[in-house]
Coordinates of C-alpha atoms in Angstrom, one line a residue:
M142 CA 0.0 -0.1 -0.1
A143 CA 3.0 2.0 0.1
L144 CA 3.5 3.0 -3.3
Y145 CA -0.1 4.3 -3.0
V146 CA -0.1 6.3 -0.3
K147 CA 3.2 8.3 -2.2
A148 CA 2.6 8.2 -5.3
A149 CA -1.2 10.3 -3.7
E150 CA 1.6 12.4 -2.3
I151 CA 2.8 13.2 -5.0
L152 CA 0.2 13.7 -7.4
D153 CA -0.9 16.5 -4.3
K154 CA 2.8 18.5 -5.0
A155 CA 1.9 18.6 -8.4
E156 CA -1.3 19.8 -8.2
K157 CA 0.2 22.5 -5.7
K158 CA 2.5 23.3 -8.9
Q159 CA 5.4 22.3 -5.1
G160 CA 7.0 20.9 -9.3
A161 CA 7.6 18.5 -12.2
L162 CA 6.3 15.2 -11.4
K163 CA 10.1 13.3 -12.7
T164 CA 11.4 15.5 -10.2
L165 CA 9.1 15.0 -7.4
V166 CA 9.0 11.5 -7.9
Y167 CA 12.6 11.3 -7.6
D168 CA 13.0 13.5 -4.9
S169 CA 10.3 11.0 -2.7
K170 CA 13.6 9.4 -2.1
F171 CA 10.8 5.8 -3.0
E172 CA 12.9 2.3 -2.8
N173 CA 11.6 1.7 -6.2
I174 CA 11.0 4.8 -8.2
K175 CA 10.3 2.9 -11.6
P176 CA 7.2 1.4 -10.7
L177 CA 6.0 4.9 -8.8
F178 CA 6.6 7.1 -12.0
A179 CA 4.4 4.8 -13.6
L180 CA 2.5 4.9 -11.9
V181 CA 1.9 8.4 -11.0
L182 CA 2.6 9.5 -15.0
E183 CA -0.3 7.3 -16.2
T184 CA -2.7 8.2 -13.3
Q185 CA -2.2 11.8 -14.2
K186 CA -2.8 11.1 -17.7
F187 CA -6.3 9.4 -17.2
S188 CA -7.6 12.2 -14.1
S189 CA -9.8 13.4 -16.0
V190 CA -11.4 10.3 -16.7
L191 CA -10.8 8.7 -13.5
E192 CA -12.8 11.2 -11.6
E193 CA -15.3 11.7 -14.0
I194 CA -15.7 7.7 -13.6
I195 CA -14.8 7.8 -9.3
V196 CA -17.5 10.8 -8.7
S197 CA -20.2 8.8 -10.8
S198 CA -19.4 6.4 -8.5
K199 CA -19.5 8.5 -5.9
L200 CA -16.5 6.1 -4.2
L201 CA -15.4 9.5 -2.1
K202 CA -18.5 8.9 -0.6
Q203 CA -18.4 5.8 0.5
T204 CA -15.1 5.1 1.2
K205 CA -14.6 8.2 2.5
M206 CA -10.2 8.3 0.6
R207 CA -8.8 11.2 -0.7
M208 CA -9.4 11.8 -4.6
N209 CA -5.3 11.0 -5.5
L210 CA -5.4 8.5 -3.1
A211 CA -8.4 7.0 -4.9
K212 CA -7.0 8.0 -8.6
V213 CA -4.7 5.4 -8.8
L214 CA -6.7 2.7 -6.6
V215 CA -8.7 2.8 -9.3
F216 CA -6.0 3.1 -12.4
D217 CA -5.1 0.0 -11.1
L218 CA -8.1 -2.0 -10.6
L219 CA -9.4 -1.4 -14.5
I220 CA -6.9 0.4 -16.6
G221 CA -3.1 -1.1 -15.1
Q222 CA -1.9 -4.3 -14.4
G223 CA -3.9 -5.2 -11.5
L224 CA -3.5 -3.5 -7.4
K225 CA -0.3 -4.4 -6.3
C226 CA -1.4 -4.6 -2.3
G227 CA -3.4 -7.0 -0.6
G228 CA -6.0 -6.9 3.5
A229 CA -8.1 -4.9 3.6
W230 CA -7.4 -1.3 0.4
K231 CA -7.6 -4.6 -1.1
T232 CA -10.6 -6.3 -0.3
M233 CA -12.3 -2.5 -0.2
M234 CA -11.7 -1.9 -3.8
I235 CA -12.4 -5.8 -5.3
K236 CA -15.7 -4.4 -3.3
H237 CA -16.9 -1.6 -5.8
R238 CA -15.2 -2.6 -8.8
A239 CA -18.5 -4.2 -10.2
R240 CA -19.4 -0.9 -9.7
L241 CA -16.9 1.1 -10.9
Q242 CA -16.2 -0.6 -14.2
S243 CA -19.9 0.0 -14.8
V244 CA -19.6 3.0 -15.4
L245 CA -16.8 3.4 -17.3
A246 CA -18.1 0.8 -19.3
R247 CA -21.2 3.6 -19.9
M248 CA -18.7 6.1 -20.8
K249 CA -17.5 4.0 -23.7
V250 CA -21.1 3.6 -24.9
K251 CA -20.9 7.1 -24.5
Q252 CA -18.1 8.2 -26.4
K253 CA -18.9 5.4 -28.5
V254 CA -15.3 4.0 -28.6
S255 CA -13.6 0.6 -27.0
K256 CA -10.5 1.6 -25.9
N257 CA -9.5 3.7 -22.9
E258 CA -6.9 5.4 -24.4
D259 CA -10.0 7.5 -26.8
L260 CA -11.5 8.6 -23.2
L261 CA -8.6 10.9 -23.4
P262 CA -9.6 14.3 -24.0
A263 CA -8.3 15.9 -26.9
S264 CA -5.6 18.2 -25.1
V265 CA -3.6 15.3 -23.5
K266 CA -4.8 13.1 -26.9
Q267 CA -2.4 16.1 -28.6
V268 CA 0.9 16.9 -26.5
L269 CA 1.4 13.2 -26.2
A270 CA 1.6 12.5 -30.1
E271 CA 3.9 15.2 -29.7
N272 CA 5.9 14.2 -27.1
L273 CA 7.9 17.4 -26.1
P274 CA 11.4 18.1 -26.1
R275 CA 13.9 17.4 -22.5
Y276 CA 14.9 20.7 -21.9
V277 CA 18.2 21.3 -19.7
R278 CA 18.6 24.9 -18.5
V279 CA 23.1 25.5 -17.7
N280 CA 23.2 27.2 -14.5
T281 CA 25.8 29.3 -14.7
V282 CA 26.0 30.7 -11.4
K283 CA 27.8 27.5 -11.2
T284 CA 29.4 26.3 -14.9
T285 CA 28.9 27.6 -18.3
V286 CA 27.6 26.4 -21.2
E287 CA 30.7 25.3 -23.2
D288 CA 32.1 23.7 -20.1
A289 CA 28.2 22.1 -19.5
V290 CA 28.5 21.5 -23.2
D291 CA 32.0 19.5 -23.3
Y292 CA 30.9 17.2 -20.0
L293 CA 28.5 16.0 -22.1
K294 CA 29.8 15.2 -25.4
R295 CA 32.5 13.3 -23.5
D296 CA 30.0 11.7 -21.8
G297 CA 28.5 10.4 -24.9
F298 CA 26.3 13.0 -26.3
S299 CA 26.2 14.8 -30.2
Y300 CA 26.1 18.3 -30.4
L301 CA 24.4 19.8 -33.4
G302 CA 25.3 23.5 -32.4
Q303 CA 22.2 26.0 -31.6
A304 CA 19.0 25.5 -32.8
S305 CA 18.0 28.0 -35.8
R306 CA 13.4 26.4 -36.4
L307 CA 11.2 24.7 -34.1
E308 CA 12.0 21.9 -36.1
D309 CA 15.4 21.2 -35.3
L310 CA 14.0 20.5 -32.0
T311 CA 12.6 17.1 -33.4
L312 CA 16.2 15.4 -31.7
K313 CA 17.3 11.8 -32.3
E314 CA 18.4 9.5 -28.9
K315 CA 22.0 11.3 -28.0
Y316 CA 21.5 14.3 -30.0
F317 CA 21.1 17.8 -28.7
V318 CA 21.3 21.5 -29.7
M319 CA 21.5 24.8 -28.0
D320 CA 17.7 26.8 -28.3
M321 CA 17.0 29.7 -30.3
H322 CA 15.7 31.8 -28.1
L323 CA 17.2 31.1 -24.8
P324 CA 21.4 30.8 -24.8
E325 CA 21.8 29.2 -21.8
L326 CA 18.7 26.5 -22.3
L327 CA 19.8 23.0 -24.2
V328 CA 17.4 21.0 -25.7
F329 CA 17.1 16.6 -25.7
P330 CA 15.0 14.1 -26.8
P331 CA 12.0 13.3 -24.7
N332 CA 11.8 11.6 -21.8
T333 CA 16.3 11.9 -21.8
D334 CA 16.5 11.7 -18.0
F335 CA 18.9 13.4 -15.8
H336 CA 18.2 12.8 -12.3
D337 CA 21.1 10.7 -11.6
H338 CA 23.2 11.8 -14.3
F339 CA 26.4 14.3 -12.2
L340 CA 26.3 17.6 -13.2
Y341 CA 22.2 17.8 -12.4
K342 CA 23.7 16.0 -8.2
A343 CA 26.3 18.9 -8.9
G344 CA 23.6 21.5 -9.1
H345 CA 25.3 22.6 -12.8
I346 CA 22.3 22.0 -14.6
I347 CA 19.0 21.9 -13.5
L348 CA 15.8 20.4 -15.5
Q349 CA 13.1 22.9 -15.8
D350 CA 10.5 23.1 -19.4
K351 CA 11.6 26.7 -22.1
A352 CA 8.3 28.3 -21.1
S353 CA 9.4 28.3 -17.4
C354 CA 12.5 29.8 -17.9
L355 CA 10.6 32.8 -20.3
P356 CA 9.6 35.4 -16.9
A357 CA 13.5 35.1 -15.4
Y358 CA 14.6 35.7 -19.1
L359 CA 13.0 38.6 -19.9
L360 CA 13.2 40.3 -17.1
N361 CA 16.6 40.1 -17.1
P362 CA 17.4 42.2 -13.4
P363 CA 21.6 43.6 -14.2
A364 CA 23.6 42.1 -11.3
G365 CA 23.4 43.5 -8.0
A366 CA 19.5 44.9 -8.4
H367 CA 17.6 44.0 -6.3
I368 CA 14.4 41.9 -6.8
I369 CA 11.5 40.3 -5.1
D370 CA 10.3 36.8 -6.2
A371 CA 6.3 36.4 -5.3
C372 CA 5.5 33.2 -5.9
A373 CA 8.6 31.7 -5.4
A374 CA 9.1 27.7 -4.0
P375 CA 10.4 25.3 -6.0
G376 CA 12.6 28.1 -6.7
N377 CA 13.5 27.1 -10.4
K378 CA 12.7 30.5 -11.1
T379 CA 14.1 31.8 -8.4
S380 CA 17.7 30.0 -9.2
H381 CA 17.7 31.1 -12.9
L382 CA 17.4 35.3 -11.6
A383 CA 20.3 34.7 -9.5
A384 CA 21.7 33.3 -12.2
I385 CA 21.0 36.2 -14.3
M386 CA 22.3 39.0 -11.5
K387 CA 25.3 36.5 -11.5
N388 CA 24.1 35.6 -7.6
K389 CA 25.1 39.2 -6.7
G390 CA 22.1 41.9 -5.4
K391 CA 19.6 40.9 -2.9
L392 CA 17.1 38.7 -4.1
F393 CA 13.5 38.8 -2.1
A394 CA 11.6 35.1 -2.3
F395 CA 8.9 35.0 -0.2
D396 CA 6.2 31.3 0.2
L397 CA 3.4 30.8 2.5
D398 CA 3.9 27.3 1.7
A399 CA 6.7 25.9 4.5
K400 CA 7.6 22.5 2.9
R401 CA 7.6 24.3 -0.8
L402 CA 10.0 27.0 0.6
S403 CA 12.2 24.1 2.7
T404 CA 12.4 21.8 -0.7
M405 CA 13.4 25.4 -2.2
A406 CA 16.1 26.1 0.2
T407 CA 17.3 22.9 -0.3
L408 CA 17.2 23.4 -4.4
L409 CA 18.9 27.2 -3.9
L410 CA 21.8 24.8 -1.6
R411 CA 22.4 22.7 -4.5
S412 CA 22.5 25.3 -7.4
G413 CA 25.3 27.1 -5.4
V414 CA 23.1 30.9 -5.7
T415 CA 23.4 32.7 -1.9
C416 CA 22.1 35.9 -2.6
H417 CA 19.2 35.4 -1.7
Q418 CA 17.0 35.8 1.9
L419 CA 13.6 33.7 1.8
A420 CA 10.1 34.7 3.6
N421 CA 7.7 32.2 5.4
Q422 CA 5.7 34.7 4.3
D423 CA 2.2 36.5 2.0
F424 CA 3.3 38.1 -0.5
L425 CA 0.2 40.5 0.0
K426 CA 0.8 41.2 3.6
V427 CA 4.4 42.4 2.6
D428 CA 4.7 46.0 3.2
P429 CA 6.1 48.2 -0.5
D430 CA 7.0 51.2 1.7
S431 CA 9.2 49.1 4.4
P432 CA 12.9 50.3 4.1
Q433 CA 13.5 47.1 3.7
F434 CA 12.7 47.0 0.0
K435 CA 13.3 50.7 -0.7
D436 CA 15.9 49.2 -3.9
V437 CA 13.8 46.8 -4.9
E438 CA 13.6 47.9 -9.0
Y439 CA 12.6 44.6 -10.1
V440 CA 9.7 42.0 -9.4
L441 CA 8.9 38.2 -10.6
L442 CA 5.0 37.3 -10.0
D443 CA 4.4 33.3 -10.8
P444 CA 1.1 33.2 -9.2
S445 CA -0.6 30.4 -8.0
C446 CA -3.0 29.3 -11.5
S447 CA -4.8 26.5 -12.8
G448 CA -2.2 24.3 -13.9
S449 CA -4.2 24.5 -17.2
G450 CA -1.5 24.7 -19.4
M451 CA 0.7 22.0 -17.8
V452 CA 0.7 18.7 -19.6
C453 CA 0.7 16.5 -16.0
L454 CA -2.2 18.8 -15.1
R455 CA -5.2 19.1 -17.0
D456 CA -8.3 20.3 -16.2
D457 CA -10.3 18.7 -18.5
A458 CA -13.0 18.7 -16.6
S459 CA -16.5 16.3 -17.2
S460 CA -19.4 18.5 -18.1
A461 CA -21.2 17.9 -14.4
D462 CA -17.9 20.4 -13.3
Q463 CA -18.1 23.5 -15.4
E464 CA -19.3 25.3 -12.4
K465 CA -16.7 24.0 -10.4
V466 CA -13.9 25.2 -12.8
K467 CA -15.4 28.2 -13.6
A468 CA -16.2 29.0 -9.7
R469 CA -12.6 28.3 -9.3
L470 CA -10.8 30.3 -12.0
A471 CA -13.0 33.1 -11.0
A472 CA -11.3 33.5 -7.2
L473 CA -7.4 31.8 -9.1
A474 CA -8.4 35.8 -11.4
C475 CA -9.1 37.4 -8.1
F476 CA -6.2 36.6 -6.0
Q477 CA -3.5 37.0 -8.7
L478 CA -4.8 40.8 -9.8
R479 CA -5.3 41.8 -6.8
C480 CA -1.4 39.7 -6.1
L481 CA -0.2 41.9 -9.5
N482 CA -1.5 44.7 -7.7
H483 CA 0.1 44.9 -4.8
G484 CA 3.4 43.6 -6.4
L485 CA 3.3 47.8 -9.1
K486 CA 3.2 49.3 -5.2
F487 CA 6.8 49.1 -4.9
P488 CA 7.9 52.7 -4.9
R489 CA 11.2 52.2 -6.9
L490 CA 10.0 49.2 -9.3
K491 CA 11.0 49.6 -12.4
R492 CA 9.7 46.1 -14.4
L493 CA 7.6 43.0 -12.7
V494 CA 7.1 39.9 -14.9
Y495 CA 3.5 38.0 -14.4
S496 CA 3.5 34.4 -15.7
T497 CA 1.6 31.2 -15.3
C498 CA 1.1 27.9 -16.2
S499 CA -2.7 28.3 -17.3
I500 CA -4.2 28.3 -21.3
H501 CA -7.4 30.3 -19.6
S502 CA -8.2 34.2 -20.6
Q503 CA -9.7 34.6 -17.6
E504 CA -6.3 34.6 -15.2
N505 CA -4.2 35.5 -18.1
E506 CA -5.2 38.2 -20.5
G507 CA -8.1 39.1 -18.6
V508 CA -6.1 40.3 -15.1
V509 CA -3.2 41.9 -17.0
A510 CA -5.9 43.7 -18.4
A511 CA -7.5 44.8 -15.6
C512 CA -4.4 45.6 -13.3
L513 CA -3.2 48.2 -17.0
Q514 CA -6.4 50.0 -16.0
E515 CA -6.2 50.7 -12.2
N516 CA -2.2 51.2 -13.1
P517 CA -2.4 53.8 -15.6
G518 CA 1.4 54.4 -14.7
F519 CA 2.3 51.3 -16.4
R520 CA 2.5 49.9 -19.7
L521 CA 2.7 46.4 -21.5
V522 CA 7.0 45.5 -23.1
N523 CA 6.3 44.1 -26.3
L524 CA 8.2 41.0 -26.6
L525 CA 10.3 38.9 -28.7
S526 CA 8.5 40.1 -31.6
Q527 CA 10.1 36.5 -33.1
W528 CA 8.3 34.9 -31.3
P529 CA 5.4 32.6 -32.7
E530 CA 2.5 32.9 -30.3
R531 CA 1.0 36.2 -28.9
G532 CA -1.8 36.9 -26.3
L533 CA -5.3 36.9 -27.0
E534 CA -6.3 40.6 -29.1
P535 CA -5.9 43.4 -27.6
L536 CA -2.3 42.4 -26.2
T537 CA -0.4 40.8 -28.7
Q538 CA 2.8 42.2 -26.4
C539 CA 2.6 39.2 -24.6
L540 CA 3.7 35.5 -25.0
R541 CA 1.8 32.5 -24.9
A542 CA 2.8 29.1 -24.9
N543 CA 1.8 25.5 -26.3
P544 CA 2.4 22.2 -27.5
A545 CA 1.6 22.5 -31.1
K546 CA 3.4 26.5 -32.0
T547 CA 6.1 26.2 -29.7
R548 CA 7.0 22.5 -28.7
T549 CA 6.9 23.9 -25.0
H550 CA 3.7 23.5 -21.3
G551 CA 0.5 26.1 -22.1
F552 CA 2.3 29.5 -20.6
F553 CA 1.6 32.9 -20.0
V554 CA 4.2 35.7 -19.7
A555 CA 3.6 39.8 -19.6
L556 CA 6.2 42.2 -19.2
L557 CA 4.9 45.7 -17.9
E558 CA 7.0 48.4 -17.1
K559 CA 7.0 51.6 -15.3
H560 CA 6.1 54.5 -17.6
N561 CA 8.8 57.3 -18.0
G562 CA 7.1 60.2 -16.8
A563 CA 5.9 57.6 -13.4
G564 CA 6.5 58.1 -10.2
R565 CA 8.9 61.5 -10.8
K566 CA 8.1 63.9 -8.2
K567 CA 8.9 66.9 -10.4
Q568 CA 8.0 67.2 -14.2
E569 CA 10.0 68.3 -16.8
P570 CA 8.5 70.6 -19.4
L571 CA 7.4 70.0 -22.4
V572 CA 9.3 72.4 -24.4
Q573 CA 13.2 72.5 -23.6
I574 CA 14.5 75.8 -23.8
S575 CA 18.3 75.8 -24.9
D576 CA 18.8 79.5 -24.7
P577 CA 17.7 82.4 -22.8
P578 CA 15.7 85.1 -23.9
V579 CA 17.3 88.0 -25.4
T580 CA 15.9 91.6 -23.7
I581 CA 14.6 94.1 -25.5
S582 CA 17.8 96.0 -25.6
E583 CA 19.7 93.9 -27.0
A584 CA 17.4 93.2 -29.2
V585 CA 17.4 97.0 -30.5
N586 CA 21.6 96.9 -30.1
E587 CA 21.1 94.1 -32.5
A588 CA 19.7 95.0 -35.4
E589 CA 21.0 98.6 -35.0
K590 CA 24.6 96.7 -35.8
Q591 CA 22.9 95.2 -39.2
E592 CA 22.3 97.4 -42.1
P593 CA 18.9 96.6 -43.5
A594 CA 17.4 97.8 -46.4
V595 CA 15.3 100.3 -45.0
Q596 CA 17.3 102.5 -42.5
I597 CA 14.2 102.6 -40.1
S598 CA 14.3 104.1 -36.0
A599 CA 16.1 101.9 -32.9
Q600 CA 12.2 103.7 -31.4
E601 CA 9.9 102.1 -34.5
A602 CA 12.4 99.1 -34.3
T603 CA 11.5 98.5 -30.6
P604 CA 7.5 97.2 -29.5
P605 CA 5.9 99.7 -27.9
I606 CA 6.9 98.7 -24.1
P607 CA 3.0 98.5 -21.6
S608 CA 5.1 100.5 -18.4
T609 CA 3.7 100.0 -15.2
R610 CA 5.5 103.2 -14.5
R611 CA 3.0 106.0 -13.9
K612 CA 4.3 108.8 -16.1
R613 CA 5.8 112.0 -13.6
P614 CA 3.5 115.0 -14.6
A615 CA 4.6 118.3 -15.5
A616 CA 4.9 121.4 -12.8
S617 CA 2.3 123.4 -14.4
E618 CA -0.1 120.6 -14.2
T619 CA 0.6 119.9 -10.4
E620 CA -0.3 123.1 -10.3
D621 CA -4.0 122.8 -12.0
K622 CA -4.8 118.9 -11.4
Q623 CA -5.2 117.4 -7.5
T624 CA -6.3 113.9 -7.2
P625 CA -9.6 113.0 -5.5
A626 CA -6.9 112.2 -2.4
A627 CA -6.3 115.6 -2.5
D628 CA -10.1 117.2 -3.2
Q629 CA -11.3 115.2 -0.5
A630 CA -8.3 116.8 1.9
D631 CA -9.1 120.5 1.9
G632 CA -13.3 119.8 1.7
T633 CA -13.7 121.1 -1.5
P634 CA -15.6 119.2 -4.3
S635 CA -13.6 117.8 -7.4
K636 CA -16.7 119.5 -10.2
K637 CA -17.6 122.8 -8.0
R638 CA -12.9 123.8 -8.3
K639 CA -13.4 123.0 -12.0
R640 CA -16.6 125.0 -12.4
K641 CA -14.9 128.0 -10.5
K642 CA -11.1 127.2 -12.7
K643 CA -13.9 127.9 -16.0
K644 CA -15.2 130.9 -15.1
K645 CA -11.3 132.4 -13.2
K646 CA -10.5 131.9 -17.3
K647 CA -13.2 133.7 -18.5
K648 CA -13.0 137.1 -16.3
K649 CA -9.1 136.6 -17.4
K650 CA -10.1 136.5 -22.0
K651 CA -12.8 139.7 -20.8
V652 CA -10.0 141.6 -19.3
E653 CA -7.4 140.6 -21.9
T654 CA -10.4 142.6 -24.3
V655 CA -11.1 145.3 -22.3
E656 CA -7.6 146.4 -22.2
T657 CA -7.1 145.7 -25.8
V658 CA -9.9 148.3 -26.6
E659 CA -8.8 151.1 -24.9
T660 CA -5.2 150.4 -26.6
V661 CA -6.9 151.2 -30.1
K662 CA -8.5 153.9 -28.7
T663 CA -5.3 155.5 -27.9
V664 CA -3.3 155.1 -30.8
E665 CA -5.8 156.7 -32.2

């Protein structure tokens, strides 16, 4: 029974994204690895079929078993080579065998098929037909790509150089190439096993799917940078970040699961990473304004998702479970948006990469579009123009991956960067003034130096300047004119004084006319 308990435990970890199936199997230290791996792999392949059988037969309700334990037992009972256990467990499963077989038979009749393999979802069939390559990332913290290639060549592999097209990734046994996009990624034939290889045990190579390598590669932080890996476990992306930043700087890695964080610590130790700082903490509770994170400029966010892009975690649910799937996707998208909005709050942030191993737009483009609406200071970066699979319209700057077009697991990546003007305390002027303004006197002097075709005076050349100074009145005007304030001071209204002045002028004129008449008379 130990085989089934361990297989169920590994499936539980795989669903929680604690690692790839093969890695989890080999890290389990189970005595007999091969039958364990075969059972886990086949059970996961038939996962949706087994779940429908278990739900329809109400096996969990009658046996009180967990789903993944029921799956491995039902697989061996109905599809595999028979149960490999005895005692009470075998007795219990034999008791329910007739009802389980009846449900399986009805499923075949309903879908008009005769083989168990024909019940597999179309997506699983497609992946099985394509058979994805084995990707190996060279850990440049400990070695170089050249040294790793030389070691593998001495170990019996044949190196064909760097791939230039997708077809070059279809390889025969013992041949390998360098990936066309990521220079630190080597590509081998499907099912090439490195778990017992020296380079893997020494931490010189890391078994990581190509799509999973994209987030750190596209974020591309410089050496010495301060970075946050928000949902870090199991740690492959964290070790990739450390390699890109040459193991210099600060790499803050958060994860809420203590067991996953412990596994991650072991992986980073084997990889030679020393610039990291692990924290068993919820990223949403991290304070972006904490002095500890004042220099953080880059964030990698790969939050929990449906895992629908992973071959071993296809979520092709039965029609009865579609409502549950919708509800789960809605909850995941809400959580992912919260994480993304929180990641953009770090004051010195320059770039954030967001990724999921999901094929659902609700978790991908939907989350990014909602985030951009709430954070207008950020924009999308156009990624890898030569990449064959783009994000759904209108977010074509993002990348998608799938087995058919990229020969990888299903994946999504978006890179957000802060606008050039966002976050600045003082906004720069829209128009830069290169020279200081010229004064009027300087303009006049410059005009006088030149010889224009028509001679004009400086007064005509200079436009009139509105002056704020009051013109000083002449002495005679000061005697005749007074300000309203002066009128009020001597108590005489201004209108009466004007009338008196007119009368005085008339009297003067009369006197002058009389004098002239008298002068004329005397002359006569």
